[in-house]
Tab-separated table of C-alpha atoms in Angstrom:
chain	number	residue	atom	x	y	z
U	13	UNK	CA	111.650	101.759	145.048
U	14	UNK	CA	112.115	99.213	142.245
U	15	UNK	CA	115.731	98.678	143.314
U	16	UNK	CA	114.679	97.999	146.929
U	17	UNK	CA	112.112	95.428	145.709
U	18	UNK	CA	114.718	93.636	143.617
U	19	UNK	CA	117.095	93.622	146.603
U	20	UNK	CA	114.405	92.192	148.789
U	21	UNK	CA	113.658	89.388	146.263
U	22	UNK	CA	117.384	88.567	146.076
U	23	UNK	CA	117.627	88.510	149.859
U	24	UNK	CA	114.613	86.167	150.114
U	25	UNK	CA	116.000	83.848	147.435
U	26	UNK	CA	119.390	83.813	149.162
U	27	UNK	CA	117.698	83.031	152.527
U	28	UNK	CA	116.052	80.052	150.839
U	29	UNK	CA	119.461	78.772	149.753
U	30	UNK	CA	120.804	79.246	153.276
U	31	UNK	CA	117.876	77.236	154.639
U	32	UNK	CA	118.724	74.363	152.285
U	33	UNK	CA	122.376	74.403	153.385
U	34	UNK	CA	121.348	74.529	157.066
U	35	UNK	CA	119.023	71.639	156.689
U	36	UNK	CA	121.663	69.629	154.870
U	37	UNK	CA	124.218	70.265	157.631
U	38	UNK	CA	121.642	69.578	160.344
U	39	UNK	CA	120.628	66.421	158.605
U	40	UNK	CA	124.186	65.172	158.878
U	41	UNK	CA	124.118	65.978	162.562
U	42	UNK	CA	120.654	64.537	163.130
U	43	UNK	CA	118.874	67.734	164.126
U	44	UNK	CA	116.852	70.472	162.448
U	45	UNK	CA	117.921	73.711	164.164
U	46	UNK	CA	114.438	75.109	163.709
U	47	UNK	CA	112.691	72.157	165.364
U	48	UNK	CA	113.032	71.961	169.115
U	49	UNK	CA	111.669	69.168	171.330
U	50	UNK	CA	108.195	70.102	172.574
U	51	UNK	CA	109.225	69.622	176.169
U	52	UNK	CA	111.946	72.335	175.881
U	53	UNK	CA	109.627	75.100	177.007
U	54	UNK	CA	112.411	77.397	178.192
U	55	UNK	CA	114.431	76.943	175.017
U	56	UNK	CA	111.368	77.552	172.839
U	57	UNK	CA	110.703	80.826	174.680
U	58	UNK	CA	114.406	81.902	174.335
U	59	UNK	CA	114.446	81.038	170.678
U	60	UNK	CA	111.299	83.073	169.958
U	61	UNK	CA	112.873	86.132	171.554
U	62	UNK	CA	116.188	85.513	169.821
U	63	UNK	CA	114.449	85.139	166.422
U	64	UNK	CA	112.749	88.522	166.733
U	65	UNK	CA	115.950	90.325	167.839
U	66	UNK	CA	118.269	88.741	165.323
U	67	UNK	CA	115.872	89.467	162.492
U	68	UNK	CA	115.719	93.138	163.644
U	69	UNK	CA	119.477	93.228	163.859
U	70	UNK	CA	120.022	91.737	160.415
U	71	UNK	CA	117.382	93.931	158.795
U	72	UNK	CA	119.074	96.908	160.482
U	73	UNK	CA	122.501	96.029	159.013
U	74	UNK	CA	121.177	95.792	155.481
U	75	UNK	CA	119.057	98.979	155.850
U	76	UNK	CA	121.998	100.956	157.221
U	77	UNK	CA	124.400	99.960	154.442
U	78	UNK	CA	125.041	102.534	151.684
U	79	UNK	CA	123.687	101.536	148.268
U	80	UNK	CA	127.119	100.714	146.954
U	81	UNK	CA	127.830	98.325	149.914
U	82	UNK	CA	124.392	96.820	150.309
U	83	UNK	CA	125.189	93.587	148.467
U	84	UNK	CA	128.205	93.200	150.820
U	85	UNK	CA	125.922	93.698	153.815
U	86	UNK	CA	123.403	91.182	152.562
U	87	UNK	CA	126.159	88.639	152.018
U	88	UNK	CA	127.557	89.249	155.512
U	89	UNK	CA	124.072	88.848	157.059
U	90	UNK	CA	123.470	85.552	155.190
U	91	UNK	CA	126.833	84.199	156.396
U	92	UNK	CA	125.981	85.160	159.989
U	93	UNK	CA	122.519	83.575	159.627
U	94	UNK	CA	124.150	80.346	158.381
U	95	UNK	CA	126.690	80.346	161.190
U	96	UNK	CA	123.982	80.901	163.698
U	97	UNK	CA	121.670	78.228	162.435
U	98	UNK	CA	124.530	75.682	162.355
U	99	UNK	CA	125.485	76.602	165.912
U	100	UNK	CA	121.927	76.247	167.087
U	101	UNK	CA	121.625	72.990	165.190
U	102	UNK	CA	124.620	71.664	167.104
U	103	UNK	CA	123.124	72.780	170.394
U	104	UNK	CA	119.861	71.049	169.518
U	105	UNK	CA	121.735	67.887	168.586
U	106	UNK	CA	123.521	67.840	171.955
U	107	UNK	CA	120.158	67.049	173.571
U	108	UNK	CA	120.960	69.567	176.343
U	109	UNK	CA	118.307	72.225	176.696
U	110	UNK	CA	120.503	74.373	178.908
U	111	UNK	CA	123.203	74.310	176.202
U	112	UNK	CA	120.693	75.538	173.632
U	113	UNK	CA	119.437	78.291	175.975
U	114	UNK	CA	123.024	79.474	176.553
U	115	UNK	CA	123.712	79.712	172.835
U	116	UNK	CA	120.382	81.383	172.009
U	117	UNK	CA	120.893	83.786	174.858
U	118	UNK	CA	124.322	84.683	173.515
U	119	UNK	CA	122.905	85.377	170.045
U	120	UNK	CA	120.241	87.511	171.570
U	121	UNK	CA	122.903	89.680	173.354
U	122	UNK	CA	124.782	89.896	170.030
U	123	UNK	CA	121.663	91.115	168.341
U	124	UNK	CA	121.110	93.694	171.074
U	125	UNK	CA	124.582	95.032	170.388
U	126	UNK	CA	123.881	95.404	166.692
U	127	UNK	CA	120.535	97.055	167.318
U	128	UNK	CA	122.144	99.535	169.695
U	129	UNK	CA	124.958	100.350	167.311
U	130	UNK	CA	124.922	103.467	165.118
U	131	UNK	CA	124.047	102.874	161.457
U	132	UNK	CA	127.709	103.317	160.428
U	133	UNK	CA	128.856	100.690	162.939
U	134	UNK	CA	126.108	98.054	162.545
U	135	UNK	CA	128.035	95.872	160.040
U	136	UNK	CA	131.220	95.822	162.073
U	137	UNK	CA	129.364	95.267	165.325
U	138	UNK	CA	127.547	92.356	163.812
U	139	UNK	CA	130.688	90.651	162.689
U	140	UNK	CA	132.364	91.128	166.066
U	141	UNK	CA	129.379	90.241	168.247
U	142	UNK	CA	128.015	87.286	166.326
U	143	UNK	CA	131.402	85.741	165.666
U	144	UNK	CA	132.169	86.114	169.313
U	145	UNK	CA	129.303	83.762	170.246
U	146	UNK	CA	131.077	80.682	168.954
U	147	UNK	CA	134.568	81.656	170.054
U	148	UNK	CA	136.018	80.319	173.314
U	149	UNK	CA	135.496	82.291	176.485
U	150	UNK	CA	138.845	83.486	177.888
U	151	UNK	CA	137.252	83.492	181.305
U	152	UNK	CA	137.203	79.689	181.244
U	153	UNK	CA	140.913	79.464	180.529
U	154	UNK	CA	141.619	79.495	184.273
U	155	UNK	CA	139.834	76.187	184.683
U	156	UNK	CA	141.960	73.169	185.546
U	157	UNK	CA	140.970	71.513	182.267
U	158	UNK	CA	140.555	74.283	179.704
U	159	UNK	CA	138.179	73.303	176.900
U	160	UNK	CA	140.429	74.778	174.168
U	161	UNK	CA	144.080	74.508	175.231
U	162	UNK	CA	145.612	76.123	172.013
U	163	UNK	CA	143.276	79.137	172.375
U	164	UNK	CA	144.024	79.551	176.049
U	165	UNK	CA	147.808	79.291	175.460
U	166	UNK	CA	147.571	81.945	172.737
U	167	UNK	CA	145.375	84.134	174.865
U	168	UNK	CA	147.860	83.962	177.761
U	169	UNK	CA	150.725	84.881	175.454
U	170	UNK	CA	148.967	87.824	173.809
U	171	UNK	CA	147.842	89.240	177.227
U	172	UNK	CA	151.429	88.955	178.495
U	173	UNK	CA	152.664	90.763	175.443
U	174	UNK	CA	150.105	93.532	175.705
U	175	UNK	CA	150.934	94.036	179.387
U	176	UNK	CA	154.631	94.153	178.512
U	177	UNK	CA	154.094	96.872	176.000
U	178	UNK	CA	152.157	99.008	178.508
U	179	UNK	CA	154.814	98.501	181.137
U	180	UNK	CA	157.452	100.062	178.951
U	181	UNK	CA	155.882	103.476	179.305
U	182	UNK	CA	158.121	105.759	181.283
U	183	UNK	CA	155.283	107.940	182.685
U	184	UNK	CA	151.592	107.611	183.477
U	185	UNK	CA	150.760	109.685	180.360
U	186	UNK	CA	152.905	107.460	178.158
U	187	UNK	CA	151.413	104.284	179.625
U	188	UNK	CA	147.954	105.659	179.014
U	189	UNK	CA	148.793	106.269	175.332
U	190	UNK	CA	150.252	102.760	175.041
U	191	UNK	CA	147.113	101.386	176.573
U	192	UNK	CA	144.976	102.947	173.830
U	193	UNK	CA	147.254	101.360	171.161
U	194	UNK	CA	147.133	97.986	172.921
U	195	UNK	CA	143.368	98.168	173.222
U	196	UNK	CA	143.017	98.604	169.431
U	197	UNK	CA	145.335	95.634	168.862
U	198	UNK	CA	143.432	93.501	171.317
U	199	UNK	CA	140.078	94.260	169.588
U	200	UNK	CA	141.632	93.424	166.263
U	201	UNK	CA	143.050	90.237	167.642
U	202	UNK	CA	139.684	89.213	169.148
U	203	UNK	CA	137.941	90.013	165.903
U	204	UNK	CA	140.274	87.936	163.788
U	205	UNK	CA	140.196	84.921	166.126
U	206	UNK	CA	136.446	85.131	166.520
U	207	UNK	CA	136.091	85.184	162.729
U	208	UNK	CA	138.133	81.994	162.395
U	209	UNK	CA	136.024	80.211	164.963
U	210	UNK	CA	132.791	81.427	163.397
U	211	UNK	CA	133.806	79.978	160.013
U	212	UNK	CA	134.523	76.684	161.732
U	213	UNK	CA	137.675	75.886	159.703
U	214	UNK	CA	139.942	73.942	162.070
U	215	UNK	CA	143.024	74.468	159.973
U	216	UNK	CA	142.395	78.201	159.819
U	217	UNK	CA	141.771	78.396	163.581
U	218	UNK	CA	145.054	76.531	164.207
U	219	UNK	CA	146.995	78.804	161.865
U	220	UNK	CA	145.681	82.063	163.265
U	221	UNK	CA	146.295	80.899	166.840
U	222	UNK	CA	149.833	79.973	165.934
U	223	UNK	CA	150.405	83.287	164.112
U	224	UNK	CA	149.221	85.349	167.121
U	225	UNK	CA	151.317	83.230	169.439
U	226	UNK	CA	154.370	83.915	167.292
U	227	UNK	CA	153.558	87.600	167.278
U	228	UNK	CA	153.283	87.589	171.045
U	229	UNK	CA	156.616	85.733	171.320
U	230	UNK	CA	158.217	88.404	169.161
U	231	UNK	CA	156.978	91.135	171.426
U	232	UNK	CA	158.097	89.282	174.552
U	233	UNK	CA	161.609	88.858	173.002
U	234	UNK	CA	161.895	92.491	171.980
U	235	UNK	CA	163.846	95.030	173.989
U	236	UNK	CA	161.596	97.332	176.005
U	237	UNK	CA	162.061	100.362	173.669
U	238	UNK	CA	161.082	98.145	170.710
U	239	UNK	CA	158.038	96.351	172.136
U	240	UNK	CA	155.423	98.831	170.974
U	241	UNK	CA	156.824	98.888	167.395
U	242	UNK	CA	157.113	95.126	167.256
U	243	UNK	CA	153.574	94.685	168.592
U	244	UNK	CA	152.101	97.062	166.014
U	245	UNK	CA	154.045	95.399	163.170
U	246	UNK	CA	153.489	91.763	163.995
U	247	UNK	CA	149.929	91.881	165.294
U	248	UNK	CA	148.786	94.101	162.459
U	249	UNK	CA	150.293	91.749	159.911
U	250	UNK	CA	148.412	88.775	161.416
U	251	UNK	CA	145.088	90.671	161.439
U	252	UNK	CA	145.549	91.802	157.863
U	253	UNK	CA	146.278	88.284	156.667
U	254	UNK	CA	143.309	86.940	158.562
U	255	UNK	CA	140.933	89.217	156.747
U	256	UNK	CA	142.266	88.532	153.232
U	257	UNK	CA	139.997	86.598	150.897
U	258	UNK	CA	141.023	82.934	150.561
U	259	UNK	CA	142.084	83.397	146.937
U	260	UNK	CA	144.253	86.412	147.783
U	261	UNK	CA	145.864	84.659	150.691
U	262	UNK	CA	146.925	81.762	148.485
U	263	UNK	CA	148.327	84.043	145.764
């Protein structure tokens, strides 16, 4: 019981530090993410619902973590809270209520996914779902003027590579097996790219998009019998590098 009280105090102190950072960032952008215009009735309603669900989701992640990984879970929650508040601050600063409602609604859906996840999967689900809120939507890449051309170009290349791997199967059973492998790589690719966008580092985003584009090119250039092996090797290497701590990546 004493340990849980200490953890709670640490979490509350850390949340205070996050609030200071958020206010500093928001101050630079001219908006406090926690203060919406009084006339934004719809946005205020969405935010109230989002606040309840995200708090439930974050509390669930920490509660579900084993004792030896609880500090890691707390740190992950705080990072997602910071990312979320900064994103909401940008939406507020845009002056577009519909934009804010869209962002808040996306975070609510992300929270729903975490709440519905099993205890063992809550941390991973939080990372994937919340990071995905700020990542580009592949569905918009078909527009005449795509909002994020580098992302859309990389997305098109990776999808072509994945389809090429599946097509090399010489029977329905083989193609089904290849599809399972491709699905795992696609999920890992999405997670790594979403993580980069959530962190907001433009250089990191550019590097990971370029790395996945190169991996896709390697798969496209490989002979049919080699495509599966090349995909697993190149895409796995990019994903592993993307999840390395910054210090380790520079070493």
